[in-house]
mmCIF file of C-alpha atoms and ligand atoms in Angstrom:
data_model
loop_
_atom_site.group_PDB
_atom_site.id
_atom_site.type_symbol
_atom_site.label_atom_id
_atom_site.label_comp_id
_atom_site.label_asym_id
_atom_site.label_seq_id
_atom_site.Cartn_x
_atom_site.Cartn_y
_atom_site.Cartn_z
ATOM 1 C CA MET A 21 -5.645 35.050 -18.471
ATOM 2 C CA ASP A 22 -6.508 32.824 -21.483
ATOM 3 C CA ARG A 23 -2.935 31.637 -21.902
ATOM 4 C CA VAL A 24 -0.179 31.221 -19.294
ATOM 5 C CA LYS A 25 3.475 29.989 -19.114
ATOM 6 C CA VAL A 26 4.162 27.584 -16.398
ATOM 7 C CA ASN A 27 7.706 26.280 -15.845
ATOM 8 C CA GLY A 28 8.574 27.095 -19.441
ATOM 9 C CA LYS A 29 5.429 25.575 -21.058
ATOM 10 C CA PHE A 30 2.354 27.469 -22.578
ATOM 11 C CA PHE A 31 -1.082 26.337 -21.360
ATOM 12 C CA LYS A 32 -4.434 27.611 -22.513
ATOM 13 C CA LYS A 33 -7.614 28.043 -20.326
ATOM 14 C CA GLN A 34 -9.845 25.039 -20.487
ATOM 15 C CA ILE A 35 -12.250 25.661 -17.475
ATOM 16 C CA ASP A 36 -13.160 28.841 -15.797
ATOM 17 C CA ARG A 37 -14.032 29.558 -12.214
ATOM 18 C CA GLU A 38 -17.563 29.668 -12.581
ATOM 19 C CA ALA A 39 -17.894 26.348 -14.013
ATOM 20 C CA ILE A 40 -15.532 25.066 -11.363
ATOM 21 C CA LYS A 41 -17.789 26.770 -8.735
ATOM 22 C CA LYS A 42 -21.195 25.404 -10.169
ATOM 23 C CA GLU A 43 -19.740 21.752 -10.357
ATOM 24 C CA ILE A 44 -18.550 21.754 -6.886
ATOM 25 C CA LYS A 45 -21.877 22.826 -5.627
ATOM 26 C CA ARG A 46 -23.577 19.979 -7.624
ATOM 27 C CA LEU A 47 -21.208 17.503 -6.243
ATOM 28 C CA ALA A 48 -21.587 18.743 -2.573
ATOM 29 C CA ALA A 49 -25.194 18.329 -2.855
ATOM 30 C CA GLU A 50 -24.806 14.762 -4.115
ATOM 31 C CA ILE A 51 -22.369 13.851 -1.283
ATOM 32 C CA ASP A 52 -24.798 15.515 1.119
ATOM 33 C CA ARG A 53 -27.638 13.436 -0.171
ATOM 34 C CA ASP A 54 -25.753 10.134 -0.182
ATOM 35 C CA MET A 55 -23.475 10.576 2.950
ATOM 36 C CA ALA A 56 -25.463 12.628 5.636
ATOM 37 C CA GLY A 57 -25.462 10.941 8.975
ATOM 38 C CA SER A 58 -22.652 8.331 8.007
ATOM 39 C CA ASN A 59 -19.960 10.155 9.713
ATOM 40 C CA PRO A 60 -17.604 10.128 6.750
ATOM 41 C CA LEU A 61 -13.700 10.041 6.932
ATOM 42 C CA VAL A 62 -12.657 12.423 4.119
ATOM 43 C CA ILE A 63 -9.178 11.685 2.617
ATOM 44 C CA CYS A 64 -7.814 14.564 0.672
ATOM 45 C CA VAL A 65 -5.286 13.355 -1.760
ATOM 46 C CA MET A 66 -2.425 15.885 -1.585
ATOM 47 C CA THR A 67 -1.121 17.898 -3.136
ATOM 48 C CA GLY A 68 -3.159 18.258 -6.074
ATOM 49 C CA ALA A 69 -6.582 17.975 -4.473
ATOM 50 C CA MET A 70 -5.786 20.753 -1.856
ATOM 51 C CA PHE A 71 -7.794 23.586 -3.565
ATOM 52 C CA PHE A 72 -10.625 21.330 -4.857
ATOM 53 C CA ALA A 73 -11.015 19.760 -1.453
ATOM 54 C CA ALA A 74 -10.999 23.051 0.321
ATOM 55 C CA ASP A 75 -13.887 24.482 -1.913
ATOM 56 C CA LEU A 76 -15.784 21.219 -1.934
ATOM 57 C CA LEU A 77 -15.637 20.409 1.721
ATOM 58 C CA ARG A 78 -16.814 23.844 2.591
ATOM 59 C CA GLU A 79 -19.930 23.330 0.550
ATOM 60 C CA VAL A 80 -20.624 19.915 2.087
ATOM 61 C CA SER A 81 -22.889 20.366 5.219
ATOM 62 C CA THR A 82 -22.412 16.656 6.355
ATOM 63 C CA GLU A 83 -20.306 16.498 9.425
ATOM 64 C CA CYS A 84 -17.167 14.840 8.414
ATOM 65 C CA GLU A 85 -13.534 14.059 9.655
ATOM 66 C CA ILE A 86 -10.964 15.307 7.297
ATOM 67 C CA THR A 87 -7.520 13.931 6.886
ATOM 68 C CA SER A 88 -4.836 13.543 4.065
ATOM 69 C CA VAL A 89 -2.290 11.291 2.351
ATOM 70 C CA ARG A 90 0.177 11.989 -0.342
ATOM 71 C CA LEU A 91 0.008 9.846 -3.525
ATOM 72 C CA LYS A 92 2.715 10.248 -6.227
ATOM 73 C CA SER A 93 2.950 8.681 -9.424
ATOM 74 C CA TYR A 94 3.721 11.620 -11.896
ATOM 75 C CA GLU A 95 6.912 13.314 -12.836
ATOM 76 C CA GLY A 96 6.846 16.169 -15.290
ATOM 77 C CA THR A 97 4.098 15.538 -17.569
ATOM 78 C CA GLY A 98 3.955 11.839 -17.562
ATOM 79 C CA SER A 99 3.036 8.766 -15.070
ATOM 80 C CA THR A 100 6.077 6.991 -13.800
ATOM 81 C CA GLY A 101 4.095 3.690 -13.534
ATOM 82 C CA HIS A 102 4.655 3.409 -9.901
ATOM 83 C CA VAL A 103 2.602 4.669 -6.964
ATOM 84 C CA SER A 104 4.022 5.652 -3.542
ATOM 85 C CA ILE A 105 1.702 6.304 -0.708
ATOM 86 C CA GLY A 106 2.981 8.864 1.953
ATOM 87 C CA GLY A 107 1.281 9.250 5.461
ATOM 88 C CA MET A 108 -0.944 5.986 4.959
ATOM 89 C CA LEU A 109 -3.683 5.654 7.641
ATOM 90 C CA LYS A 110 -3.668 3.004 10.343
ATOM 91 C CA ARG A 111 -6.268 0.151 10.158
ATOM 92 C CA SER A 112 -7.863 1.474 13.385
ATOM 93 C CA GLU A 113 -8.515 4.759 11.431
ATOM 94 C CA ILE A 114 -10.304 3.071 8.461
ATOM 95 C CA GLU A 115 -12.000 0.015 9.836
ATOM 96 C CA GLY A 116 -15.808 0.244 9.734
ATOM 97 C CA ARG A 117 -15.686 3.879 8.396
ATOM 98 C CA ASN A 118 -17.365 5.456 5.360
ATOM 99 C CA LEU A 119 -14.580 6.769 3.356
ATOM 100 C CA LEU A 120 -14.661 9.623 0.754
ATOM 101 C CA ILE A 121 -11.352 10.013 -1.231
ATOM 102 C CA VAL A 122 -11.062 13.507 -2.751
ATOM 103 C CA GLU A 123 -8.705 13.349 -5.807
ATOM 104 C CA ASP A 124 -7.599 15.988 -8.282
ATOM 105 C CA ILE A 125 -7.640 13.948 -11.544
ATOM 106 C CA VAL A 126 -8.126 10.466 -12.771
ATOM 107 C CA ASP A 127 -5.672 9.690 -15.661
ATOM 108 C CA THR A 128 -4.606 5.973 -16.090
ATOM 109 C CA GLY A 129 -6.313 5.161 -12.821
ATOM 110 C CA LEU A 130 -3.361 3.661 -11.152
ATOM 111 C CA SER A 131 -2.913 6.004 -8.267
ATOM 112 C CA LEU A 132 -6.506 5.553 -7.269
ATOM 113 C CA SER A 133 -6.860 1.903 -7.924
ATOM 114 C CA SER A 134 -3.730 1.270 -5.882
ATOM 115 C CA PHE A 135 -4.985 3.323 -3.242
ATOM 116 C CA VAL A 136 -8.315 1.880 -2.955
ATOM 117 C CA SER A 137 -6.782 -1.679 -2.810
ATOM 118 C CA GLU A 138 -4.635 -0.495 0.032
ATOM 119 C CA LEU A 139 -7.757 0.893 1.844
ATOM 120 C CA GLU A 140 -9.723 -2.223 1.206
ATOM 121 C CA GLU A 141 -7.042 -4.292 3.227
ATOM 122 C CA SER A 142 -8.252 -2.341 6.466
ATOM 123 C CA ALA A 143 -12.079 -3.156 5.979
ATOM 124 C CA PRO A 144 -13.782 0.274 5.582
ATOM 125 C CA ALA A 145 -17.533 0.065 5.582
ATOM 126 C CA SER A 146 -17.721 1.928 2.056
ATOM 127 C CA ILE A 147 -15.351 3.607 -0.218
ATOM 128 C CA ARG A 148 -16.472 6.677 -2.505
ATOM 129 C CA ILE A 149 -14.354 8.798 -4.749
ATOM 130 C CA ALA A 150 -14.878 12.549 -5.540
ATOM 131 C CA ALA A 151 -12.590 13.713 -8.534
ATOM 132 C CA LEU A 152 -12.299 17.263 -9.965
ATOM 133 C CA LEU A 153 -11.126 15.898 -13.481
ATOM 134 C CA SER A 154 -11.154 12.565 -15.422
ATOM 135 C CA LYS A 155 -9.296 11.665 -18.587
ATOM 136 C CA PRO A 156 -11.526 8.614 -19.821
ATOM 137 C CA ASP A 157 -9.215 8.086 -22.897
ATOM 138 C CA ALA A 158 -6.215 7.656 -20.634
ATOM 139 C CA ARG A 159 -7.806 4.955 -18.449
ATOM 140 C CA LYS A 160 -5.778 1.656 -17.939
ATOM 141 C CA TYR A 161 -6.916 0.679 -14.439
ATOM 142 C CA ARG A 162 -10.656 0.444 -13.337
ATOM 143 C CA VAL A 163 -11.822 3.433 -11.006
ATOM 144 C CA LYS A 164 -15.432 4.042 -9.966
ATOM 145 C CA THR A 165 -15.841 7.842 -9.528
ATOM 146 C CA ASP A 166 -19.041 8.492 -7.530
ATOM 147 C CA TYR A 167 -18.715 12.344 -7.882
ATOM 148 C CA LEU A 168 -16.848 13.754 -10.857
ATOM 149 C CA ALA A 169 -16.908 17.345 -11.951
ATOM 150 C CA PHE A 170 -15.380 17.342 -15.306
ATOM 151 C CA GLU A 171 -14.154 15.046 -18.138
ATOM 152 C CA ILE A 172 -11.331 16.407 -20.227
ATOM 153 C CA PRO A 173 -9.406 15.273 -23.120
ATOM 154 C CA ASN A 174 -6.029 13.204 -22.825
ATOM 155 C CA LEU A 175 -3.764 16.170 -22.303
ATOM 156 C CA PHE A 176 -1.856 17.624 -19.560
ATOM 157 C CA VAL A 177 -3.440 20.200 -17.370
ATOM 158 C CA VAL A 178 -2.374 22.566 -14.732
ATOM 159 C CA GLY A 179 -3.838 25.203 -12.219
ATOM 160 C CA TYR A 180 -6.276 24.979 -9.332
ATOM 161 C CA GLY A 181 -4.072 22.475 -7.479
ATOM 162 C CA LEU A 182 -2.587 20.646 -10.328
ATOM 163 C CA ASP A 183 1.062 21.276 -10.836
ATOM 164 C CA TYR A 184 3.667 21.056 -13.669
ATOM 165 C CA ASP A 185 6.879 19.855 -11.577
ATOM 166 C CA GLY A 186 5.534 21.763 -8.680
ATOM 167 C CA TYR A 187 4.572 24.890 -10.483
ATOM 168 C CA GLY A 188 1.169 26.143 -11.403
ATOM 169 C CA ARG A 189 -0.968 24.953 -8.574
ATOM 170 C CA GLY A 190 -1.978 28.406 -7.603
ATOM 171 C CA LEU A 191 -3.714 29.479 -10.890
ATOM 172 C CA LYS A 192 -7.392 29.859 -10.221
ATOM 173 C CA GLU A 193 -8.623 28.076 -13.222
ATOM 174 C CA ILE A 194 -7.545 25.035 -15.172
ATOM 175 C CA TYR A 195 -5.266 25.393 -18.200
ATOM 176 C CA ILE A 196 -4.523 22.521 -20.722
ATOM 177 C CA LEU A 197 -1.022 22.200 -22.529
ATOM 178 C CA ASP A 198 -1.196 24.289 -25.619
ATOM 179 C CA ASP A 199 -0.266 22.321 -28.786
ATOM 180 C CA ASN A 200 1.321 25.686 -30.202
ATOM 181 C CA GLN A 201 4.316 26.328 -27.842
ATOM 182 C CA LEU A 202 5.532 29.560 -29.589
HETATM 183 P P1 5GP E 316 -3.006 8.096 -12.704
HETATM 184 O O1 5GP E 316 -2.478 7.331 -11.467
HETATM 185 O O2 5GP E 316 -4.521 8.089 -12.598
HETATM 186 O O3 5GP E 316 -2.398 7.857 -13.800
HETATM 187 O O4 5GP E 316 -2.497 9.652 -12.288
HETATM 188 C C1 5GP E 316 -2.951 10.319 -11.245
HETATM 189 C C2 5GP E 316 -2.151 11.381 -10.907
HETATM 190 O O5 5GP E 316 -1.281 11.808 -11.799
HETATM 191 C C3 5GP E 316 -3.034 12.485 -10.397
HETATM 192 O O6 5GP E 316 -3.384 12.622 -9.058
HETATM 193 C C4 5GP E 316 -2.073 13.741 -10.799
HETATM 194 O O7 5GP E 316 -1.214 13.983 -9.669
HETATM 195 C C5 5GP E 316 -1.141 13.276 -11.860
HETATM 196 N N1 5GP E 316 -1.836 13.876 -12.988
HETATM 197 C C6 5GP E 316 -2.496 12.964 -14.116
HETATM 198 N N2 5GP E 316 -2.823 13.648 -15.058
HETATM 199 C C7 5GP E 316 -2.371 14.940 -14.894
HETATM 200 C C8 5GP E 316 -2.443 16.205 -15.580
HETATM 201 O O8 5GP E 316 -3.048 16.487 -16.664
HETATM 202 N N3 5GP E 316 -1.864 17.295 -14.937
HETATM 203 C C9 5GP E 316 -1.327 17.091 -13.707
HETATM 204 N N4 5GP E 316 -0.755 18.274 -13.294
HETATM 205 N N5 5GP E 316 -1.235 16.171 -13.077
HETATM 206 C C10 5GP E 316 -1.662 14.924 -13.522
#
């Protein structure tokens, strides 16, 4: 499907399955190269990163512990400017650990920069970030993505875990808002 309707809006295909698979293999190899033997604690940012994390972490060979948090800053197709963290980890779970955050998309950077500051309070040994998508033109807060699959234009996307008000996450590929809504 090259064009889909999600929750009343039209989206067109931007990134297909094969490209996603290829990038995930590349990122997994880089993570193994950098993190092998460091007993990483992987923090999957729900709900958007669920499919990306599931596919990525099955390609990673490094033994790692996997957990999740919920970050929410978006409503509809825009950022609310405020981040809420659900299910934050305890200091004892973070202190001295090599963390790998797995996130769906870095947009303004607000969510990840807030989350990284919060984690830093608990003195981890290191923090790395793996992100599926980045919109560099939307950035307002500094975020260092160590492992990034794709840069995209500053337009709203759905699919492969990303939603439009809860819908569209199950799409196998990544779709971008169609400027033609007819
Ligand atoms: P930031 O805090 O970097 O502005 O935004 C990060 C969060 O906003 C992402 O984790 C994601 O939940 C949501 N987000 C940002 N851009 C998009 C987008 O284009 N599509 C969807 N579905 N969510 C987005």
